[in-house]
Steps between C-alpha positions, in 0.01 A plus 500: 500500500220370262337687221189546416542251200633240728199480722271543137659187339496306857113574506476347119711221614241434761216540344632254209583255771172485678329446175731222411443325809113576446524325213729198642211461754218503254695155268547311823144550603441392158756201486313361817155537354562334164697216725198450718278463215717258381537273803126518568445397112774202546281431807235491361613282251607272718169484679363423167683198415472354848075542498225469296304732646770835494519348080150602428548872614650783347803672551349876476243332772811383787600866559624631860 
């Protein structure tokens, strides 16, 4: 038989949980952005050693 407090402190265990794995979702989503930036910047780069013509622009202008 479970008591009341048993079902209480399963609720709060759940609750916790989701919210943890909330967060966990939010940092990879994050992770991936920041490395996408970075791959697109390191392409970017690369684009601008190779030609003249991607040299003469910007970064903040080369934005998907």
């Amino acid at each position: 038989m479970t008591s009341i407090l048993d079902v209480r402190s399963f609720r709060a265990m759940e609750r916790s949980y989701s919210k943890l794995e909330a967060v966990r979702v939010v940092h990879l989503n994050l992770n991936q952005h920041i490395i996408e930036k970075l791959t697109k910047r390191r392409l970017i780069q690369g684009l601008k050693k190779q030609h003249k013509l991607y040299a003469s622009i910007p970064f903040s202008v080369i934005i998907w």
